[in-house]
Short mmCIF file of C-alpha atoms and ligand atoms in Angstrom, two decimals:
data_model
loop_
_atom_site.label_atom_id
_atom_site.label_comp_id
_atom_site.label_asym_id
_atom_site.label_seq_id
_atom_site.Cartn_x
_atom_site.Cartn_y
_atom_site.Cartn_z
CA MET D 164 -9.24 6.47 46.10
CA ASN D 165 -7.43 5.51 49.34
CA GLU D 166 -3.91 4.40 48.82
CA LYS D 167 -3.28 0.78 49.70
CA ILE D 168 0.26 -0.32 50.45
CA LYS D 169 1.14 -3.60 48.77
CA THR D 170 4.18 -5.68 49.59
CA ALA D 171 6.52 -7.44 47.17
CA LYS D 172 9.69 -9.48 47.07
CA ILE D 173 12.18 -9.77 44.23
CA ARG D 174 14.90 -12.45 44.32
CA ILE D 175 18.10 -11.85 42.37
CA LYS D 176 20.83 -14.48 42.08
CA THR D 177 24.04 -12.62 41.38
CA ASP D 178 25.83 -15.71 40.01
CA SER D 179 23.20 -16.53 37.38
CA ASP D 180 24.44 -14.34 34.54
CA LYS D 181 24.40 -16.30 31.29
CA TYR D 182 23.34 -13.62 28.80
CA ILE D 183 24.40 -10.09 27.90
CA ILE D 184 21.83 -7.33 27.48
CA ASN D 185 22.87 -6.12 24.05
CA LYS D 186 23.11 -2.33 24.16
CA ASN D 187 21.24 -2.23 20.83
CA ILE D 188 18.02 -3.00 22.73
CA TYR D 189 18.17 0.75 23.48
CA GLY D 190 18.09 1.58 19.75
CA HIS D 191 16.00 4.19 17.94
CA PHE D 192 14.24 4.77 14.65
CA ALA D 193 14.04 7.93 12.52
CA GLU D 194 11.88 7.91 9.40
CA HIS D 195 11.18 10.49 6.71
CA LEU D 196 7.79 10.96 8.30
CA GLY D 197 6.16 14.17 9.50
CA ARG D 198 8.60 16.29 11.51
CA CYS D 199 11.06 13.60 12.50
CA ILE D 200 13.85 14.36 10.03
CA TYR D 201 12.82 17.70 8.48
CA ASP D 202 11.86 20.38 11.02
CA GLY D 203 13.06 17.94 13.67
CA ILE D 204 16.57 16.49 13.54
CA PHE D 205 17.55 18.28 10.34
CA VAL D 206 16.99 22.02 9.98
CA GLY D 207 19.51 22.71 7.20
CA LYS D 208 22.78 24.61 7.32
CA GLY D 209 21.15 28.02 6.82
CA SER D 210 18.81 27.69 9.81
CA PRO D 211 19.00 30.20 12.70
CA ILE D 212 18.59 27.19 15.01
CA PRO D 213 22.10 26.15 16.16
CA ASN D 214 23.23 23.20 14.05
CA ARG D 215 26.20 21.33 12.73
CA ASP D 216 25.96 20.56 9.03
CA GLY D 217 22.21 21.18 9.29
CA ILE D 218 21.71 18.82 12.26
CA ARG D 219 20.29 20.42 15.45
CA THR D 220 22.94 20.57 18.15
CA ASP D 221 20.45 20.49 21.06
CA ILE D 222 18.98 17.23 19.77
CA VAL D 223 22.44 15.73 19.30
CA GLU D 224 23.40 16.68 22.85
CA ALA D 225 20.22 15.22 24.34
CA LEU D 226 20.51 11.95 22.42
CA ARG D 227 24.20 11.55 23.24
CA LYS D 228 23.29 11.79 26.91
CA ILE D 229 21.10 8.67 26.73
CA LYS D 230 23.81 6.88 24.69
CA ILE D 231 21.71 5.80 21.76
CA PRO D 232 23.56 2.78 20.38
CA VAL D 233 21.92 2.33 16.96
CA LEU D 234 19.63 4.36 14.70
CA ARG D 235 17.35 2.89 12.01
CA TRP D 236 16.64 4.95 8.86
CA PRO D 237 15.04 5.98 6.40
CA GLY D 238 11.86 4.02 7.20
CA GLY D 239 9.45 2.39 7.88
CA CYS D 240 7.05 2.44 5.01
CA PHE D 241 9.14 5.23 3.48
CA ALA D 242 12.06 2.81 2.99
CA ASP D 243 10.18 0.87 0.32
CA GLU D 244 9.55 4.07 -1.64
CA TYR D 245 13.01 5.53 -1.21
CA HIS D 246 15.50 5.65 -4.06
CA TRP D 247 18.86 6.40 -2.52
CA LYS D 248 20.41 7.96 -5.62
CA ASP D 249 17.89 10.81 -5.33
CA GLY D 250 19.52 11.74 -2.01
CA ILE D 251 23.18 12.13 -3.00
CA GLY D 252 25.19 14.78 -4.85
CA PRO D 253 24.73 18.55 -5.05
CA LEU D 254 21.62 19.67 -3.18
CA GLU D 255 20.19 21.72 -6.04
CA LYS D 256 20.29 18.69 -8.31
CA ARG D 257 18.55 16.28 -5.95
CA ALA D 258 15.21 14.98 -7.18
CA LYS D 259 12.06 16.03 -5.38
CA MET D 260 9.43 13.39 -4.73
CA ILE D 261 6.10 13.06 -2.97
CA ASN D 262 6.06 11.26 0.33
CA THR D 263 2.85 9.50 -0.62
CA HIS D 264 2.71 7.41 2.53
CA TRP D 265 3.13 10.21 5.03
CA GLY D 266 1.01 13.27 4.41
CA GLY D 267 1.67 13.66 0.66
CA VAL D 268 4.32 16.30 1.31
CA VAL D 269 7.27 17.11 -0.95
CA GLU D 270 10.46 15.28 -0.03
CA ASP D 271 13.37 17.29 -1.37
CA ASN D 272 15.97 14.66 -0.54
CA SER D 273 18.20 17.18 1.23
CA PHE D 274 18.75 14.59 3.95
CA GLY D 275 20.28 11.55 2.26
CA THR D 276 23.00 8.95 2.79
CA HIS D 277 25.85 11.38 3.56
CA GLU D 278 23.71 13.41 5.97
CA PHE D 279 22.55 10.25 7.75
CA PHE D 280 26.10 9.03 8.31
CA ARG D 281 27.05 12.50 9.55
CA LEU D 282 24.17 12.33 12.04
CA CYS D 283 25.35 8.94 13.28
CA GLU D 284 28.89 10.27 13.61
CA LEU D 285 27.68 13.22 15.70
CA LEU D 286 25.56 10.91 17.85
CA ASP D 287 28.33 8.32 18.10
CA THR D 288 25.77 5.70 17.13
CA GLU D 289 25.76 2.70 14.79
CA PRO D 290 23.73 3.23 11.59
CA TYR D 291 21.05 0.71 10.61
CA ILE D 292 19.75 1.27 7.07
CA CYS D 293 16.61 -0.28 5.66
CA GLY D 294 16.64 -0.96 1.90
CA ASN D 295 13.87 -0.84 -0.69
CA VAL D 296 12.37 -4.18 -1.74
CA GLY D 297 8.81 -2.96 -2.40
CA SER D 298 9.51 -0.56 -5.27
CA GLY D 299 13.25 -0.93 -5.77
CA THR D 300 15.43 -3.39 -7.62
CA VAL D 301 18.13 -5.86 -6.67
CA ARG D 302 20.62 -3.72 -8.58
CA GLU D 303 19.62 -0.54 -6.77
CA MET D 304 20.04 -2.19 -3.38
CA SER D 305 23.29 -3.85 -4.34
CA GLU D 306 24.73 -0.54 -5.59
CA TRP D 307 23.79 1.24 -2.38
CA ILE D 308 25.91 -1.22 -0.39
CA GLU D 309 28.77 -0.82 -2.88
CA TYR D 310 28.47 2.98 -2.48
CA MET D 311 28.62 2.78 1.32
CA ASN D 312 31.04 -0.08 1.88
CA PHE D 313 33.50 -0.52 -1.00
CA ASP D 314 36.91 1.06 -0.60
CA GLY D 315 38.42 0.07 -3.96
CA GLU D 316 37.91 1.22 -7.52
CA SER D 317 34.30 0.76 -8.75
CA PRO D 318 31.52 2.86 -10.26
CA MET D 319 29.69 3.34 -6.94
CA ALA D 320 32.82 3.86 -4.82
CA ASN D 321 33.98 6.47 -7.35
CA LEU D 322 30.59 8.18 -7.26
CA ARG D 323 30.88 8.40 -3.47
CA ARG D 324 34.32 9.99 -3.79
CA GLN D 325 32.95 12.43 -6.37
CA ASN D 326 30.37 13.39 -3.72
CA GLY D 327 33.07 14.19 -1.19
CA ARG D 328 33.52 11.02 0.82
CA GLU D 329 36.81 9.21 0.27
CA LYS D 330 36.56 6.35 2.72
CA ALA D 331 33.77 3.79 2.82
CA TRP D 332 31.56 4.12 5.89
CA GLY D 333 31.46 0.38 6.61
CA LEU D 334 27.76 -0.01 7.34
CA LYS D 335 26.93 -3.09 9.42
CA TYR D 336 23.17 -3.30 9.99
CA PHE D 337 21.08 -3.57 6.83
CA GLY D 338 17.37 -4.38 6.54
CA ILE D 339 16.02 -6.06 3.39
CA GLY D 340 12.71 -4.21 3.13
CA ASN D 341 10.13 -3.18 5.72
CA GLU D 342 6.69 -4.60 6.53
CA ASN D 343 6.62 -6.41 3.20
CA TRP D 344 3.35 -8.06 4.28
CA GLY D 345 1.81 -4.53 4.24
CA CYS D 346 3.08 -1.16 3.04
CA GLY D 347 6.21 -2.86 1.66
CA GLY D 348 4.35 -4.76 -1.09
CA ARG D 349 1.49 -6.77 0.49
CA MET D 350 3.46 -9.96 -0.06
CA ARG D 351 2.79 -13.44 1.16
CA ALA D 352 5.43 -14.85 3.50
CA GLU D 353 6.52 -17.46 0.93
CA TYR D 354 7.03 -14.82 -1.77
CA TYR D 355 8.94 -12.47 0.54
CA ALA D 356 11.12 -15.34 1.82
CA ASP D 357 12.28 -15.97 -1.76
CA LEU D 358 12.74 -12.27 -2.45
CA TYR D 359 14.71 -11.97 0.79
CA ARG D 360 17.09 -14.73 -0.32
CA HIS D 361 17.45 -13.08 -3.72
CA TYR D 362 18.11 -9.51 -2.47
CA ALA D 363 20.27 -10.65 0.43
CA THR D 364 22.60 -12.46 -2.00
CA TYR D 365 23.45 -9.26 -3.86
CA VAL D 366 24.10 -7.08 -0.86
CA ARG D 367 27.76 -7.99 -0.66
CA ASP D 368 30.34 -8.01 2.07
CA TYR D 369 33.26 -5.81 1.01
CA GLY D 370 36.71 -6.20 2.57
CA ASN D 371 36.33 -6.34 6.34
CA TYR D 372 32.82 -4.93 6.22
CA SER D 373 30.56 -7.82 6.91
CA LEU D 374 26.86 -6.98 6.78
CA PHE D 375 24.36 -8.02 9.43
CA ARG D 376 21.35 -8.82 7.24
CA ILE D 377 17.93 -8.29 8.77
CA ALA D 378 14.77 -9.75 7.22
CA ALA D 379 11.52 -7.81 7.46
CA GLY D 380 9.62 -9.47 10.24
CA PRO D 381 5.98 -10.03 11.14
CA ARG D 382 3.38 -7.67 12.45
CA GLY D 383 2.47 -8.56 16.03
CA SER D 384 1.14 -12.09 16.24
CA ASN D 385 1.55 -13.13 12.61
CA TYR D 386 3.34 -16.36 13.58
CA HIS D 387 2.94 -17.80 10.09
CA TRP D 388 5.35 -15.12 8.81
CA THR D 389 8.03 -16.11 11.33
CA GLU D 390 7.54 -19.82 10.64
CA VAL D 391 7.92 -19.42 6.87
CA LEU D 392 10.81 -16.94 7.05
CA MET D 393 12.78 -19.09 9.48
CA ARG D 394 12.07 -22.27 7.54
CA GLU D 395 12.81 -20.90 4.07
CA ALA D 396 15.39 -18.20 4.69
CA GLY D 397 16.64 -18.55 8.27
CA ASP D 398 20.04 -19.79 7.09
CA PHE D 399 20.66 -16.55 5.22
CA MET D 400 19.81 -13.99 7.85
CA ASP D 401 21.41 -12.54 10.98
CA GLY D 402 18.26 -10.96 12.31
CA LEU D 403 14.50 -11.16 11.89
CA GLY D 404 12.42 -8.06 12.59
CA LEU D 405 9.24 -7.80 14.67
CA HIS D 406 6.92 -4.79 14.68
CA TYR D 407 4.52 -4.28 17.52
CA TYR D 408 2.74 -1.06 18.44
CA THR D 409 1.10 -0.63 21.83
CA ARG D 410 -2.37 0.52 20.87
CA ILE D 411 -5.93 0.43 22.11
CA GLY D 412 -9.12 0.99 20.17
CA ASP D 413 -7.56 -0.17 16.91
CA LYS D 414 -10.05 -1.85 14.59
CA VAL D 415 -8.19 -4.29 12.41
CA VAL D 416 -9.71 -7.02 10.28
CA VAL D 417 -7.36 -9.94 9.82
CA LYS D 418 -8.34 -12.13 6.89
CA LYS D 419 -6.66 -15.48 7.16
CA ALA D 420 -6.11 -17.44 3.92
CA ALA D 421 -6.05 -21.25 3.81
CA ASP D 422 -2.24 -21.27 3.41
CA GLY D 423 -1.82 -19.40 6.73
CA ASN D 424 -1.10 -15.98 5.23
CA GLU D 425 -2.87 -12.99 6.67
CA ILE D 426 -4.17 -9.76 5.21
CA TYR D 427 -4.62 -6.85 7.61
CA LEU D 428 -7.17 -4.19 6.91
CA ARG D 429 -7.49 -1.31 9.32
CA ASP D 430 -10.63 0.73 9.81
CA GLU D 431 -9.05 4.16 9.34
CA SER D 432 -11.95 5.89 11.08
CA ALA D 433 -11.40 4.01 14.35
CA SER D 434 -9.90 6.11 17.12
CA ARG D 435 -6.83 4.95 19.02
CA GLY D 436 -7.63 7.40 21.78
CA SER D 437 -6.03 10.61 22.89
CA ALA D 438 -2.42 10.67 24.05
CA THR D 439 -3.23 13.01 26.93
CA GLU D 440 -6.95 12.77 27.72
CA PHE D 441 -7.68 9.42 29.27
CA GLY D 442 -8.73 7.72 32.49
CA GLU D 443 -7.71 4.53 34.25
CA LYS D 444 -9.55 2.40 31.67
CA GLU D 445 -7.21 3.60 28.91
CA TRP D 446 -4.21 3.56 31.26
CA PHE D 447 -4.92 -0.09 32.05
CA GLY D 448 -5.51 -0.84 28.35
CA ILE D 449 -2.05 0.47 27.44
CA MET D 450 -0.42 -1.46 30.31
CA LYS D 451 -2.13 -4.64 29.11
CA ALA D 452 -1.01 -4.00 25.51
CA SER D 453 2.53 -3.35 26.79
CA TRP D 454 2.63 -6.69 28.62
CA PHE D 455 1.47 -8.42 25.41
CA THR D 456 4.99 -7.72 24.10
CA GLU D 457 6.19 -10.57 26.32
CA GLU D 458 3.75 -13.07 24.79
CA LEU D 459 4.90 -12.03 21.32
CA VAL D 460 8.59 -12.31 22.13
CA VAL D 461 8.11 -15.72 23.77
CA ASN D 462 6.00 -17.13 20.91
CA HIS D 463 8.15 -15.80 18.06
CA SER D 464 11.28 -16.98 19.90
CA ALA D 465 9.80 -20.48 20.27
CA ILE D 466 9.30 -20.67 16.49
CA MET D 467 12.84 -19.40 15.93
CA ASP D 468 14.19 -21.99 18.40
CA LYS D 469 12.72 -24.75 16.22
CA TYR D 470 14.82 -23.73 13.22
CA ASP D 471 17.72 -22.09 15.03
CA PRO D 472 18.30 -23.81 18.40
CA ASP D 473 21.69 -22.11 18.75
CA LYS D 474 20.04 -18.69 18.63
CA LYS D 475 22.22 -17.41 15.81
CA VAL D 476 19.42 -15.28 14.38
CA ALA D 477 18.56 -12.28 16.53
CA LEU D 478 14.99 -11.12 17.07
CA ILE D 479 15.13 -7.42 16.20
CA VAL D 480 12.10 -5.50 17.46
CA ASP D 481 12.78 -2.72 14.99
CA GLU D 482 9.52 -0.84 15.55
CA TRP D 483 7.73 -0.60 18.87
CA GLY D 484 6.01 1.98 21.04
CA THR D 485 2.66 3.58 21.76
CA TRP D 486 0.42 4.92 18.99
CA TYR D 487 -2.56 7.23 19.63
CA ASP D 488 -4.63 9.61 17.55
CA ASN D 489 -2.49 12.48 16.30
CA GLU D 490 -2.58 15.70 18.35
CA PRO D 491 -5.65 17.77 17.32
CA GLY D 492 -4.78 20.36 14.70
CA THR D 493 -1.76 18.48 13.32
CA ASN D 494 -1.48 16.72 9.96
CA PRO D 495 -2.87 13.17 10.51
CA GLY D 496 -0.14 11.84 8.19
CA PHE D 497 2.54 13.21 10.54
CA LEU D 498 1.73 10.99 13.57
CA TYR D 499 2.60 13.70 16.11
CA GLN D 500 1.53 12.80 19.66
CA GLN D 501 2.26 13.96 23.21
CA ASN D 502 3.88 11.67 25.74
CA THR D 503 2.70 11.21 29.34
CA MET D 504 3.52 9.17 32.45
CA ARG D 505 1.51 6.39 30.76
CA ASP D 506 4.08 6.25 27.96
CA ALA D 507 6.93 6.27 30.46
CA VAL D 508 5.56 3.23 32.33
CA SER D 509 4.70 1.48 29.07
CA ALA D 510 8.28 1.99 27.78
CA ALA D 511 9.70 0.66 31.05
CA ILE D 512 7.58 -2.50 30.79
CA SER D 513 8.73 -3.11 27.20
CA LEU D 514 12.40 -2.46 27.94
CA ASN D 515 12.30 -4.80 30.95
CA ILE D 516 10.75 -7.47 28.71
CA PHE D 517 13.47 -7.03 26.07
CA ASN D 518 16.18 -7.23 28.74
CA ASN D 519 14.67 -10.37 30.22
CA HIS D 520 14.62 -12.03 26.78
CA CYS D 521 18.04 -10.84 25.66
CA ASP D 522 19.05 -14.37 24.71
CA ARG D 523 17.03 -13.77 21.52
CA VAL D 524 16.16 -10.06 21.47
CA ARG D 525 19.39 -8.36 20.52
CA MET D 526 18.13 -5.07 19.10
CA ALA D 527 15.01 -2.93 19.42
CA ASN D 528 14.22 0.46 17.90
CA ILE D 529 11.53 2.59 19.47
CA ALA D 530 9.33 4.54 17.03
CA GLN D 531 10.37 7.30 16.65
CA THR D 532 13.19 9.58 17.75
CA VAL D 533 11.76 13.10 17.23
CA ASN D 534 8.18 14.45 16.82
CA VAL D 535 6.65 11.12 15.71
CA LEU D 536 4.71 8.55 17.80
CA GLN D 537 6.42 7.70 21.12
CA ALA D 538 9.15 10.26 20.61
CA MET D 539 12.17 10.98 22.78
CA ILE D 540 12.16 14.63 21.77
CA LEU D 541 9.51 17.14 20.67
CA THR D 542 10.36 20.40 18.94
CA GLN D 543 8.54 23.66 18.30
CA GLY D 544 10.59 26.14 16.31
CA GLU D 545 13.79 26.66 18.26
CA LYS D 546 12.30 25.07 21.41
CA MET D 547 12.75 21.43 22.26
CA LEU D 548 11.83 19.15 25.15
CA CYS D 549 12.65 15.65 26.30
CA THR D 550 9.61 13.47 26.88
CA PRO D 551 8.98 11.16 29.86
CA THR D 552 9.95 8.26 27.56
CA TYR D 553 13.34 9.91 26.98
CA HIS D 554 13.87 9.97 30.75
CA VAL D 555 13.07 6.26 30.97
CA PHE D 556 15.80 5.57 28.38
CA ASP D 557 18.14 7.72 30.46
CA LEU D 558 17.25 5.77 33.60
CA PHE D 559 17.74 2.37 31.91
CA ALA D 560 21.04 3.21 30.16
CA PRO D 561 23.31 1.39 32.68
CA HIS D 562 21.82 -1.96 31.54
CA GLN D 563 23.54 -1.54 28.16
CA ASP D 564 25.99 -4.45 27.63
CA SER D 565 25.67 -5.63 31.26
CA ARG D 566 24.89 -9.24 32.15
CA LEU D 567 21.24 -10.11 32.71
CA LEU D 568 20.32 -11.46 36.15
CA PRO D 569 16.93 -13.18 36.09
CA ALA D 570 14.51 -11.68 38.62
CA ASP D 571 11.98 -13.81 40.47
CA ILE D 572 9.04 -11.63 41.60
CA ASP D 573 6.30 -12.13 44.20
CA VAL D 574 3.75 -9.33 44.06
CA GLU D 575 0.03 -8.81 44.17
CA ASN D 576 -1.40 -8.12 40.70
CA TYR D 577 -2.56 -4.73 39.52
CA THR D 578 -6.33 -5.15 39.07
CA TYR D 579 -8.85 -2.98 37.31
CA LEU D 580 -12.55 -3.84 36.91
CA GLY D 581 -11.87 -7.52 37.50
CA GLU D 582 -8.92 -7.74 35.08
CA GLU D 583 -5.40 -8.45 36.32
CA LEU D 584 -1.89 -7.58 35.25
CA PRO D 585 1.50 -8.18 36.91
CA GLY D 586 1.95 -5.75 39.79
CA LEU D 587 5.58 -4.96 38.97
CA SER D 588 7.83 -4.97 35.92
CA VAL D 589 11.48 -5.66 36.71
CA SER D 590 14.82 -6.42 35.12
CA ALA D 591 18.25 -6.68 36.69
CA SER D 592 21.82 -6.78 35.45
CA LYS D 593 25.37 -7.00 36.70
CA ASN D 594 28.04 -4.70 35.31
CA LYS D 595 31.70 -5.53 34.79
CA ASP D 596 32.55 -4.38 38.32
CA GLY D 597 30.08 -6.89 39.75
CA ASN D 598 27.59 -4.21 40.84
CA ILE D 599 23.87 -4.81 40.42
CA PHE D 600 21.46 -2.53 38.61
CA LEU D 601 17.67 -2.91 38.73
CA THR D 602 14.88 -1.13 36.89
CA ILE D 603 11.43 -1.45 38.45
CA ALA D 604 8.11 -0.08 37.22
CA ASN D 605 4.95 0.08 39.32
CA PRO D 606 2.06 0.26 36.82
CA ASP D 607 -0.57 0.74 39.52
CA PRO D 608 -1.62 4.43 39.39
CA SER D 609 -2.96 4.43 42.97
CA ASN D 610 -1.00 2.09 45.23
CA SER D 611 2.59 2.02 46.38
CA ILE D 612 4.63 -1.09 47.07
CA GLU D 613 6.88 -1.93 50.06
CA LEU D 614 9.60 -3.89 48.35
CA PHE D 615 12.36 -6.16 49.53
CA VAL D 616 14.94 -7.16 46.94
CA GLU D 617 16.88 -10.22 48.02
CA ILE D 618 20.34 -10.15 46.46
CA ARG D 619 22.49 -13.28 46.93
CA PRO D 620 25.26 -14.24 47.04
CA GLY D 621 26.98 -11.01 48.10
CA VAL D 622 26.41 -8.14 50.49
CA VAL D 623 24.95 -4.84 49.35
CA LYS D 624 27.23 -2.17 50.78
CA LYS D 625 25.59 0.85 49.28
CA VAL D 626 22.50 1.62 47.23
CA GLY D 627 21.66 4.64 45.09
CA GLY D 628 18.53 5.28 43.10
CA SER D 629 16.71 7.41 40.53
CA ILE D 630 13.01 7.83 39.80
CA VAL D 631 10.68 8.99 37.04
CA THR D 632 7.18 9.77 38.32
CA SER D 633 4.54 12.48 38.54
CA GLY D 634 1.35 13.30 40.41
CA ASN D 635 -1.09 12.42 37.62
CA MET D 636 -1.09 9.76 34.98
CA GLN D 637 -1.91 12.37 32.30
CA ASP D 638 1.08 14.58 33.18
CA PHE D 639 3.46 15.46 30.35
CA ASN D 640 6.23 17.89 29.52
CA ASP D 641 5.27 20.83 27.36
CA PHE D 642 7.19 23.74 25.92
CA ASP D 643 6.32 25.95 28.90
CA TYR D 644 7.15 23.27 31.50
CA PRO D 645 9.70 21.05 29.76
CA ASP D 646 11.02 19.53 33.00
CA LYS D 647 7.84 18.59 34.82
CA ILE D 648 8.76 14.93 34.40
CA ARG D 649 12.44 14.03 34.49
CA VAL D 650 14.85 11.74 36.31
CA ARG D 651 15.06 12.68 39.98
CA LYS D 652 17.05 11.26 42.88
CA PHE D 653 15.39 8.37 44.71
CA ASP D 654 17.09 8.25 48.07
CA THR D 655 14.82 6.14 50.24
CA ALA D 656 16.18 2.72 49.27
CA ARG D 657 18.25 1.12 52.07
CA PRO D 658 20.68 -1.77 52.13
CA GLY D 659 19.50 -4.36 54.64
CA ALA D 660 20.17 -7.95 55.64
CA GLY D 661 20.44 -9.95 52.40
CA GLY D 662 19.35 -7.16 50.07
CA VAL D 663 17.63 -3.80 49.73
CA THR D 664 14.34 -2.32 50.91
CA ALA D 665 12.47 0.44 49.12
CA THR D 666 8.98 1.90 48.78
CA ILE D 667 7.93 2.17 45.15
CA PRO D 668 5.40 4.98 44.62
CA PRO D 669 2.36 4.49 42.37
CA MET D 670 2.93 4.92 38.59
CA SER D 671 6.66 5.24 38.95
CA ILE D 672 9.80 3.83 37.42
CA ILE D 673 12.83 3.55 39.63
CA SER D 674 16.37 2.34 39.21
CA LEU D 675 18.53 0.95 42.00
CA SER D 676 22.33 0.79 41.74
CA CYS D 677 23.68 -1.64 44.31
CA VAL D 678 27.36 -1.71 45.19
CA ILE D 679 28.34 -5.25 46.17
O1 AHR T 916 6.43 4.09 12.49
C1 AHR T 916 5.40 4.42 11.62
C2 AHR T 916 5.09 3.30 10.62
O2 AHR T 916 4.59 2.18 11.29
C3 AHR T 916 6.25 2.75 9.85
O3 AHR T 916 6.56 3.51 8.73
C4 AHR T 916 5.77 1.40 9.43
O4 AHR T 916 6.81 0.48 9.24
C5 AHR T 916 4.81 1.00 10.54
O5 AHR T 916 3.62 0.53 10.07
#
């Protein structure tokens, strides 16, 4: 196809900076699923792979580089099957269980509470733990918090000391269950709202450690769930989750009951397509599904606004990302998939959406950190690589805790077989020195864009840039070519009268750092 050069204009008002882009939007998620924890992050102290306390040092280094602010654990669906006491104390005494949800493998509990906090310490990241409502008890959940957060004399605090940890960790982010409309107990919203209130009461604040309580949120467009949760339990929560996976080809039957509740049934034989073998039809499908995130955020936020006009309750998108068929030859319960330029552009669209709605979206956790779904890192024995999605997180990192500047965009749409999508995805922020940072994704795989960014008031003195792109939409990093796609210098942007000019190549993500 002949390349067509489109033109676009973005207007940024540097004095319109009401909201902060919470750094936790750049959060991550690590579940006891497939090779995320075991044979991924955690290789055990005796492993020949370099590690600290069993945690891979190369993974720690890579994740520290992108400044991951918060890490959710231990699930996911696993959270509602997890009994935390099985994962503490001497290793040889820890109970073994079957991870029934994910591949039916033996979980030996060698990675438990202490190991998770050690991981967060090494990563310099805030822990976010998800508790068990589905198959646990109020007492079990309450004792876990006492174990982690109480510094005085008590049965759980003493048990922690017996296991080698004197001082309480002071956990902040705590989730009361996961997907309780599905794998977390197939509950109706009304039932879960009551259970939420009940469980949330007994997870106590100890001393100065005040918990940030997060209710399990809806799946995608289940607006009934948000309505009921906000109405019945909104006063008792700090955050409400939202799970949305960017998928195509999914066959889901949604049965809607008269009271508004929904039951989801998925046709397990339906293919979600290959992660690496696709054409523009599937590329476009993923872009469209990525943009749908905005509709979800807007609609759930509108319901939240009704019950919480002061926006006290954060919308926490604690699971998001692309989901394809597992790589051929891998355990289908392990959700291992490759990661191409398509995933990089999709991640950029979602992150720009979260930034642009940071008045309500104050945390997001991409699924998942290592070897599962839209991973940052893939490992093979002692080898590891950073995926294109990792490089997008690297590129976007300067937005963390900066002030959002709304971006007004004029651009021709990206069209495919008569369907249209926005031609650019953009977000902009201002850091504490007053400099402006923009992230721009061009989802069109064939056409570049001549862009003018108007930046007022102020004069752009200098502009620097970075880019993530590749020659083909199916390109990915593999263990033989781990650096095919990475952040490279983008040095063609120029400061001009009233702003910056740049040419945005097809299927690329660029960042512009403007010194004012
Ligand atoms: O991320 C994989 C799974 O997707 C999680 O365990 C679950 O919460 C969701 O359905």
